[in-house]
Amino acid sequence: MSPSVIENTGERATLPPFRNEHEELRETVRRFVRAEIAPHVDEWEDAREFPRDLFRRCGELGFLGLKFPEVYDGQGGTHVHDAVWIEELSRAGGSGGVAAGLNAHAQIAMPPVFTFGTEEQRRRWIVPGIRGELVGALGITEPGAGSDVAGIRTAASTVSGGYVVNGSKTFITNGVRADFLVCAARTTEEGGHHGISFLVLERGMPGYEVARKLDKMGWHSSDTGELSFTDVEVPEENLLGPENQGFYLIMANFQWERLSMALGAVGGMLRVFETTLEYAKGREAFGRRIGHFQAIRHKFAEMATRIEASRAIAYNALRLFAEGCDASATEADPRKVIEATSGSLREVTMAKLFTQRAVLEIADECLQIHGGYGYMREYGIERAVRDARLGPIGGGTDEVMKEILGRQLGL
Ligand SMILES: Cc1cc2nc3c(=O)[nH]c(=O)nc-3n(C[C@H](O)[C@H](O)[C@H](O)COP(=O)(O)OP(=O)(O)OC[C@H]3O[C@@H](n4cnc5c(N)ncnc54)[C@H](O)[C@@H]3O)c2cc1C
C-alpha cells in the first residue's frame, strides 16, 4: 500500500444533511476555534475553567444563537448549523471541557426555554443567553437520581404567587457560574412522570447555593457543580411550560443533547485520528516509520472505518431530528414536540450509543500509537482519553440507551 492511500483514508466527503453553506460555516468556526480557543486550552485546563468572557465572545460572533430566530438576536439557522459548530468546536478545540461548558449553555439549557418558554421568558433568558451575557445550566441529576429521572426528590411546593423549592442537584455543568438554572423539580407529592415541572432558578435567589465545585477525571476546563436549594422562593413566571409536564420537557430535550454528544464525538475522533496519523508518518522505530508497520496500518484502517460509520450514523440521526424539529418549531406542547422528534428517537439513541464508545476507544488506540509520548500531557492525547470517558455516562448511560433500544424492539 502506498502512503498516498493512507492519506486519502482520513479525508472527508461532504455528507447530507450538510451543504455548501454549512461547509462555509465550518471554515469560519474552525478559524475562530484555532485562533481563539485551541492556543489557551492548556492554561484553562490548569485553571479548571475557561474564562467567562468566552461566552460573550462566542455570542458576539453568533455561535450561541445559530439555530434561534433573528428576532431574539439569533442567526435564524437550523440544528444543522449548530451541528457544524458542535463538531468543529470539538475537532479544532481539543477540549471536552470548553465544548461542555459552551454547549451545556447553548444546547441543553437554552433550548427548553426557547421551545417551551413564553415570549417574556424568551426575552429574559434567550436574548441575553444568545449574546453570552447570561450563562445557563440544566439541572436534572441529583445525588439520589441520575438515570432514574422520574425519581428526583427536589420539591417545589405551591405557595401564593409561585413555588418554594427545596432539594439539591449534582454534576451540573456550568453549575458554579450559571446565572440561570433550568431545574427539574417535583410539583406533586408523588413526582414521577406526571408530577415534575421545569422551573428557572436564578443566581442570587435567597437559599440557592453552590455547595461544591466538583473535581473530576476529565473536562477540566468546565465547571461542574453541586447545588443546594433551601426554601428558594421562585415566582410563578419562572415556571417553564405546563405544570406537571416537566418529564416530557426533559425527554424532548434529551434528544438534542444526545445528538449533540454524538456530533461532538465525531469531531473528537477526527481530531485524534488526524494528529496521530501525522505522528505515525514521522515517528521511526526499527528503521521504519511506525505507520508502515502492518499492525499500525491496520489500526488506522479500522479507526478510519469506525469514524466513517460514526459520521454516517450521527448525520443520519441529525437529518431525521432536524426534519421533525423544524416542523414543530412553533409547538409549545411538550408532548407534540416529543411526537415531532420521536421519528428520530431510534437513530439518535443509536448514534449516542455508538459514537461515545467509539471516540473513547479511538482516543485510547491513538494514545497507544503515540507510545510514551501519548501519556505525556503535551500531545493532548491523554486529555482526549480522559475527556471521552464521560461519553458513555453523561446524557444517559450506555445501559440506558440499550434499554431504550431494547424496548423499541418489543423486549
Ligand atoms: C462531568 C459530568 C457532567 C454532567 N452534566 C450534567 C448536567 O449538566 N446536568 C444534569 O442534569 N446532569 C449532568 N450530569 C449527570 C449525568 O447525566 C448522569 O451522571 C448520568 O445520567 C448517570 O446518572 P448517575 O451518575 O446517577 O448514575 P446511575 O443512574 O446511578 O447509574 C449507575 C450505573 O447503573 C446503571 N443503570 C442505571 N439504571 C439502569 C437500568 N435501568 N438498566 C441497566 N443499568 C442501569 C447505569 O448505566 C450506570 O452504569 C453530568 C455528569 C457528569 C459526570
Coordinates of C-alpha atoms and ligand atoms in Angstrom, one line a residue:
M1 CA 0.0 0.0 0.0
S2 CA 1.4 3.4 -0.9
P3 CA 1.5 6.3 1.6
S4 CA -1.0 8.3 -0.6
V5 CA -3.7 5.7 0.1
I6 CA -3.2 6.2 3.8
E7 CA -3.5 10.0 3.3
N8 CA -6.8 9.6 1.5
T9 CA -8.3 7.4 4.2
G10 CA -8.6 10.3 6.5
E11 CA -10.3 12.6 4.0
R12 CA -13.9 13.5 4.4
A13 CA -16.6 13.8 1.7
T14 CA -19.4 16.2 2.5
L15 CA -22.4 14.1 3.6
P16 CA -26.1 15.1 3.9
P17 CA -27.6 17.0 5.5
F18 CA -24.6 19.3 5.1
R19 CA -24.4 21.5 2.1
N20 CA -22.0 24.2 0.8
E21 CA -23.4 26.9 3.2
H22 CA -22.6 24.6 6.1
E23 CA -19.1 23.9 4.9
E24 CA -18.5 27.6 4.7
L25 CA -19.7 27.9 8.3
R26 CA -17.4 25.0 9.2
E27 CA -14.4 27.0 7.9
T28 CA -15.4 30.1 9.9
V29 CA -15.9 28.1 13.1
R30 CA -12.6 26.3 12.6
R31 CA -10.7 29.5 12.0
F32 CA -12.1 31.0 15.2
V33 CA -11.6 27.9 17.4
R34 CA -8.0 27.5 16.1
A35 CA -7.2 31.2 16.8
E36 CA -9.0 31.9 20.0
I37 CA -9.6 28.7 21.8
A38 CA -7.0 26.0 21.0
P39 CA -3.9 28.1 22.0
H40 CA -5.4 28.6 25.5
V41 CA -6.7 25.2 26.3
D42 CA -3.8 24.0 28.4
E43 CA -3.9 27.1 30.5
W44 CA -7.7 26.8 31.0
E45 CA -7.4 23.2 31.9
D46 CA -4.9 24.0 34.6
A47 CA -7.1 26.9 35.9
R48 CA -10.0 24.4 36.0
E49 CA -12.2 26.7 34.0
F50 CA -12.2 28.7 30.8
P51 CA -12.8 32.5 31.1
R52 CA -16.4 33.6 31.3
D53 CA -15.7 36.1 28.6
L54 CA -15.6 33.2 26.1
F55 CA -19.4 33.0 26.3
R56 CA -19.6 36.7 25.4
R57 CA -17.1 36.3 22.5
C58 CA -18.9 33.3 21.1
G59 CA -22.2 35.3 21.5
E60 CA -20.7 38.3 19.7
L61 CA -19.7 36.0 16.7
G62 CA -23.2 34.5 16.6
F63 CA -22.2 30.9 17.6
L64 CA -24.5 30.6 20.6
G65 CA -27.6 31.5 18.6
L66 CA -27.1 29.7 15.3
K67 CA -30.5 27.9 15.5
F68 CA -32.5 30.6 17.1
P69 CA -34.6 33.2 15.2
E70 CA -33.1 36.6 14.4
V71 CA -35.9 38.3 16.3
Y72 CA -34.1 37.0 19.5
D73 CA -30.7 38.1 18.2
G74 CA -30.1 34.6 16.8
Q75 CA -28.8 33.7 13.4
G76 CA -32.0 32.3 12.0
G77 CA -30.4 28.9 11.1
T78 CA -31.3 25.4 12.0
H79 CA -30.0 22.5 14.1
V80 CA -27.8 21.6 11.1
H81 CA -25.9 24.8 11.5
D82 CA -25.5 24.0 15.2
A83 CA -24.2 20.6 14.3
V84 CA -21.4 22.2 12.4
W85 CA -20.5 24.4 15.4
I86 CA -20.5 21.4 17.8
E87 CA -18.4 19.1 15.6
E88 CA -15.8 21.8 14.7
L89 CA -15.6 23.1 18.3
S90 CA -14.6 19.6 19.3
R91 CA -12.4 18.9 16.4
A92 CA -10.4 22.1 16.3
G93 CA -10.6 22.9 20.0
G94 CA -9.4 19.6 21.5
S95 CA -11.0 20.3 24.9
G96 CA -14.0 18.4 26.1
G97 CA -14.3 20.9 28.9
V98 CA -14.6 24.0 26.8
A99 CA -17.1 22.3 24.5
A100 CA -19.1 21.0 27.5
G101 CA -19.4 24.5 29.1
L102 CA -20.4 26.3 25.9
N103 CA -22.7 23.5 24.8
A104 CA -24.4 23.0 28.2
H105 CA -25.4 26.6 27.8
A106 CA -26.4 26.7 24.1
Q107 CA -27.6 23.1 23.6
I108 CA -29.2 22.0 26.8
A109 CA -30.1 25.0 28.9
M110 CA -31.4 27.4 26.3
P111 CA -33.4 25.0 24.1
P112 CA -36.1 24.2 26.6
V113 CA -36.5 27.9 27.5
F114 CA -36.8 28.7 23.8
T115 CA -39.1 25.8 22.9
F116 CA -41.4 25.9 25.9
G117 CA -41.0 29.5 27.2
T118 CA -43.3 32.4 26.9
E119 CA -42.4 35.5 24.9
E120 CA -41.4 37.2 28.2
Q121 CA -39.2 34.2 29.2
R122 CA -37.5 34.2 25.9
R123 CA -36.7 37.9 26.2
R124 CA -35.4 37.4 29.7
W125 CA -33.1 34.4 29.2
I126 CA -32.8 33.6 25.5
V127 CA -31.8 37.1 24.2
P128 CA -29.0 37.6 26.8
G129 CA -28.2 33.9 26.6
I130 CA -27.6 34.2 22.8
R131 CA -25.4 37.2 23.4
G132 CA -23.4 35.3 26.0
E133 CA -24.3 37.9 28.7
L134 CA -26.1 35.3 30.8
V135 CA -24.9 31.7 31.3
G136 CA -27.4 28.9 31.7
A137 CA -27.2 25.3 33.1
L138 CA -29.6 22.4 33.1
G139 CA -30.3 20.8 36.5
I140 CA -31.8 17.3 36.4
T141 CA -29.4 14.9 38.1
E142 CA -29.5 14.7 41.9
P143 CA -27.3 12.8 44.3
G144 CA -30.0 10.1 44.6
A145 CA -31.4 10.1 41.0
G146 CA -29.4 10.1 37.7
S147 CA -30.6 7.6 35.1
D148 CA -33.9 7.3 37.0
V149 CA -35.1 10.8 36.1
A150 CA -38.6 10.2 37.4
G151 CA -37.1 9.5 40.9
I152 CA -35.9 13.1 41.6
R153 CA -36.6 14.4 45.1
T154 CA -36.1 18.2 44.7
A155 CA -39.6 19.5 45.5
A156 CA -41.3 22.7 44.6
S157 CA -44.3 23.4 46.8
T158 CA -47.0 25.7 45.6
V159 CA -47.5 28.9 47.5
S160 CA -49.3 32.1 46.6
G161 CA -47.6 33.6 43.6
G162 CA -45.2 30.8 42.9
Y163 CA -43.2 28.0 44.5
V164 CA -40.8 27.2 47.3
V165 CA -38.0 24.9 46.2
N166 CA -36.0 22.6 48.5
G167 CA -33.5 19.9 47.4
S168 CA -30.2 19.5 45.6
K169 CA -28.6 18.8 42.2
T170 CA -25.3 17.4 41.3
F171 CA -22.9 17.0 38.4
I172 CA -24.3 20.2 36.9
T173 CA -22.2 21.6 34.0
N174 CA -21.8 25.4 34.4
G175 CA -23.3 24.8 37.8
V176 CA -20.9 27.1 39.6
R177 CA -21.2 30.1 37.4
A178 CA -24.6 29.8 35.8
D179 CA -26.9 32.8 36.0
F180 CA -30.0 30.7 35.5
L181 CA -30.7 27.1 36.1
V182 CA -33.4 25.2 34.2
C183 CA -34.3 22.9 37.0
A184 CA -36.5 19.9 37.3
A185 CA -38.5 19.6 40.5
R186 CA -41.4 17.6 41.8
T187 CA -44.6 19.6 41.9
T188 CA -46.8 16.8 43.3
E189 CA -46.2 14.6 46.3
E190 CA -45.7 11.6 44.1
G191 CA -43.5 13.2 41.5
G192 CA -42.8 10.8 38.7
H193 CA -44.0 11.1 35.1
H194 CA -46.9 13.4 35.8
G195 CA -45.6 15.3 38.8
I196 CA -42.4 17.0 37.6
S197 CA -42.1 20.6 36.4
F198 CA -39.3 22.8 35.0
L199 CA -38.6 26.0 36.9
V200 CA -36.0 28.6 36.1
L201 CA -33.9 29.3 39.2
E202 CA -31.7 32.3 39.2
R203 CA -28.4 33.1 40.8
G204 CA -28.9 35.4 43.8
M205 CA -32.2 34.0 44.8
P206 CA -32.0 33.5 48.6
G207 CA -31.4 29.9 49.5
Y208 CA -29.9 29.0 46.1
E209 CA -26.3 27.9 46.8
V210 CA -23.4 26.4 45.0
A211 CA -22.4 23.7 47.6
R212 CA -19.3 22.5 45.8
K213 CA -17.2 22.7 42.7
L214 CA -16.5 19.1 41.8
D215 CA -13.1 17.7 40.9
K216 CA -13.2 15.2 38.0
M217 CA -11.2 12.9 35.7
G218 CA -11.6 15.0 32.5
W219 CA -13.4 18.1 31.1
H220 CA -11.1 20.0 33.4
S221 CA -11.8 23.4 31.9
S222 CA -15.5 23.1 32.5
D223 CA -17.1 23.8 35.9
T224 CA -19.3 21.0 37.4
G225 CA -21.3 22.0 40.4
E226 CA -23.3 20.6 43.2
L227 CA -26.2 22.9 44.1
S228 CA -28.4 23.1 47.1
F229 CA -31.8 24.8 47.5
T230 CA -33.2 25.8 50.9
D231 CA -36.6 27.4 50.8
V232 CA -35.9 29.1 47.5
E233 CA -38.8 31.3 46.5
V234 CA -39.5 31.1 42.8
P235 CA -42.1 33.3 41.2
E236 CA -44.8 31.6 39.0
E237 CA -43.5 33.5 36.0
N238 CA -40.4 31.2 36.2
L239 CA -42.4 28.1 35.5
L240 CA -41.4 26.7 32.1
G241 CA -44.1 25.0 30.1
P242 CA -47.2 23.4 31.7
E243 CA -47.0 22.4 35.3
N244 CA -46.5 18.7 36.0
Q245 CA -45.4 18.0 32.4
G246 CA -41.7 18.6 33.1
F247 CA -40.9 14.9 32.5
Y248 CA -41.9 15.4 28.9
L249 CA -39.9 18.6 28.6
I250 CA -36.9 16.7 29.9
M251 CA -37.4 13.9 27.4
A252 CA -37.8 16.3 24.5
N253 CA -34.5 17.9 25.5
F254 CA -32.6 14.6 25.8
Q255 CA -32.9 14.0 22.1
W256 CA -30.9 17.1 21.1
E257 CA -28.4 16.6 24.0
R258 CA -27.7 13.1 22.9
L259 CA -27.3 14.0 19.3
S260 CA -25.0 16.9 20.2
M261 CA -22.9 14.5 22.1
A262 CA -22.7 12.2 19.0
L263 CA -21.7 15.1 16.8
G264 CA -19.1 16.2 19.3
A265 CA -17.7 12.7 19.4
V266 CA -17.3 12.7 15.6
G267 CA -15.2 15.9 15.9
G268 CA -13.2 14.4 18.8
M269 CA -12.3 11.3 16.8
L270 CA -11.3 13.2 13.7
R271 CA -9.0 15.3 15.8
V272 CA -7.1 12.4 17.5
F273 CA -7.1 10.5 14.2
E274 CA -5.5 13.3 12.2
T275 CA -3.0 14.2 14.9
T276 CA -2.0 10.5 15.3
L277 CA -1.7 9.9 11.5
E278 CA 0.8 12.8 11.3
Y279 CA 2.7 11.3 14.2
A280 CA 2.8 7.8 12.7
K281 CA 4.2 9.2 9.4
G282 CA 7.0 10.9 11.3
R283 CA 8.0 8.6 14.2
E284 CA 10.5 5.9 13.4
A285 CA 11.3 2.6 15.1
F286 CA 13.5 -0.3 13.9
G287 CA 14.5 2.0 10.9
R288 CA 10.9 2.5 9.6
R289 CA 8.1 4.9 10.0
I290 CA 5.8 3.3 12.6
G291 CA 2.8 3.9 10.3
H292 CA 4.4 1.4 7.8
F293 CA 4.2 -1.4 10.3
Q294 CA 1.3 -3.5 9.2
A295 CA -0.1 -3.7 12.8
I296 CA -0.2 0.1 13.0
R297 CA -1.6 0.5 9.4
H298 CA -4.4 -1.8 10.3
K299 CA -5.3 0.2 13.4
F300 CA -5.6 3.3 11.1
A301 CA -7.8 1.3 8.7
E302 CA -10.1 0.2 11.5
M303 CA -10.3 3.7 13.0
A304 CA -11.0 5.3 9.7
T305 CA -13.8 2.9 9.1
R306 CA -15.2 3.5 12.5
I307 CA -15.1 7.2 12.0
E308 CA -16.9 7.0 8.8
A309 CA -19.6 4.8 10.4
S310 CA -19.9 7.3 13.2
R311 CA -20.3 10.2 10.8
A312 CA -23.0 8.3 8.9
I313 CA -25.0 7.3 12.0
A314 CA -24.7 10.7 13.5
Y315 CA -25.5 12.7 10.4
N316 CA -28.5 10.4 9.5
A317 CA -29.9 10.9 13.0
L318 CA -29.3 14.7 12.6
R319 CA -31.2 14.7 9.3
L320 CA -34.2 13.0 10.8
F321 CA -34.1 15.0 14.0
A322 CA -33.8 18.3 12.1
E323 CA -36.7 17.5 9.9
G324 CA -39.0 16.7 12.8
C325 CA -37.8 19.6 14.9
D326 CA -38.2 22.3 12.2
A327 CA -41.7 21.1 11.7
S328 CA -42.5 21.5 15.4
A329 CA -40.7 24.8 15.8
T330 CA -43.8 26.7 17.0
E331 CA -45.3 24.0 19.1
A332 CA -45.3 24.7 22.9
D333 CA -47.0 21.5 23.9
P334 CA -44.2 19.2 25.1
R335 CA -45.9 16.0 24.0
K336 CA -46.3 17.4 20.5
V337 CA -42.6 18.4 20.4
I338 CA -41.7 14.9 21.5
E339 CA -44.0 13.4 18.9
A340 CA -42.4 15.5 16.2
T341 CA -38.9 14.4 17.1
S342 CA -39.8 10.8 18.0
G343 CA -39.2 9.9 14.4
S344 CA -35.5 10.1 15.2
L345 CA -35.5 8.5 18.7
R346 CA -34.1 5.2 17.5
E347 CA -31.4 6.8 15.3
V348 CA -30.4 9.4 17.9
T349 CA -30.2 6.7 20.6
M350 CA -28.1 4.5 18.4
A351 CA -25.9 7.5 17.4
K352 CA -25.2 8.4 21.0
L353 CA -24.5 4.7 22.0
F354 CA -22.2 4.0 19.0
T355 CA -20.2 7.2 18.9
Q356 CA -19.4 7.6 22.7
R357 CA -17.8 4.2 22.9
A358 CA -16.1 4.7 19.5
V359 CA -14.4 8.0 20.4
L360 CA -13.2 6.6 23.7
E361 CA -11.7 3.5 22.1
I362 CA -10.2 5.5 19.1
A363 CA -8.6 8.0 21.5
D364 CA -7.1 5.1 23.5
E365 CA -5.8 3.5 20.3
C366 CA -4.3 6.8 19.3
L367 CA -2.6 7.1 22.7
Q368 CA -1.2 3.6 22.2
I369 CA 0.2 4.6 18.8
H370 CA 1.9 7.6 20.4
G371 CA 3.7 5.2 22.8
G372 CA 5.1 7.0 25.9
Y373 CA 4.5 10.4 24.3
G374 CA 0.8 9.7 24.3
Y375 CA 1.0 9.5 28.1
M376 CA 2.5 13.0 28.3
R377 CA 0.3 16.0 28.5
E378 CA 1.9 18.0 25.7
Y379 CA 0.4 15.9 22.9
G380 CA -3.2 16.3 24.1
I381 CA -4.0 12.6 23.5
E382 CA -4.2 11.7 27.2
R383 CA -6.7 14.6 27.7
A384 CA -8.8 13.2 24.8
V385 CA -9.0 9.8 26.5
R386 CA -10.0 11.4 29.8
D387 CA -12.5 13.7 28.2
A388 CA -14.0 10.9 26.1
R389 CA -14.7 8.7 29.2
L390 CA -17.6 10.8 30.1
G391 CA -19.5 10.0 26.8
P392 CA -20.8 6.6 27.8
I393 CA -22.1 8.1 31.1
G394 CA -23.4 11.6 30.5
G395 CA -26.7 12.5 28.9
G396 CA -27.9 8.9 29.6
T397 CA -25.6 6.0 30.1
D398 CA -24.9 3.3 27.5
E399 CA -27.1 0.9 29.5
V400 CA -30.0 3.4 29.4
M401 CA -29.5 3.8 25.6
K402 CA -29.7 0.0 25.3
E403 CA -32.8 -0.1 27.4
I404 CA -34.5 2.4 25.1
L405 CA -33.5 0.4 22.0
G406 CA -34.4 -2.9 23.6
R407 CA -37.9 -1.7 24.5
Q408 CA -38.4 -0.3 21.0
L409 CA -37.8 -3.9 19.8
G410 CA -40.6 -5.0 22.0
L411 CA -38.3 -6.7 24.6
Ligands
LIG1 C1 -19.0 15.6 34.1 C2 -20.5 15.4 34.1 C3 -21.3 16.4 33.7 C4 -22.7 16.3 33.8 N1 -23.5 17.4 33.5 C5 -24.8 17.3 33.8 C6 -25.7 18.4 33.7 O1 -25.3 19.5 33.2 N2 -27.0 18.4 34.1 C7 -27.5 17.2 34.6 O2 -28.7 17.2 35.0 N3 -26.7 16.1 34.7 C8 -25.4 16.1 34.4 N4 -24.6 15.0 34.5 C9 -25.2 13.8 35.1 C10 -25.3 12.6 34.1 O3 -26.3 12.8 33.2 C11 -25.5 11.4 35.0 O4 -24.3 11.1 35.6 C12 -26.0 10.2 34.2 O5 -27.3 10.4 33.7 C13 -26.0 8.9 35.0 O6 -26.6 9.1 36.3 P1 -25.9 8.6 37.6 O7 -24.5 9.2 37.6 O8 -26.7 9.0 38.8 O9 -25.7 7.1 37.5 P2 -26.8 6.0 38.0 O10 -28.1 6.3 37.4 O11 -26.7 5.8 39.4 O12 -26.2 4.7 37.3 C14 -25.1 3.9 37.8 C15 -24.9 2.7 36.9 O13 -26.2 1.9 36.9 C16 -26.6 1.7 35.5 N5 -28.0 1.7 35.4 C17 -28.9 2.6 35.9 N6 -30.2 2.3 35.6 C18 -30.1 1.2 34.8 C19 -31.0 0.3 34.2 N7 -32.3 0.6 34.2 N8 -30.6 -0.8 33.5 C20 -29.3 -1.0 33.4 N9 -28.3 -0.3 34.1 C21 -28.7 0.8 34.7 C22 -26.0 2.9 34.8 O14 -25.9 2.7 33.4 C23 -24.7 3.1 35.4 O15 -23.7 2.2 34.9 C24 -23.3 15.1 34.4 C25 -22.4 14.1 34.7 C26 -21.0 14.2 34.7 C27 -20.1 13.1 35.1

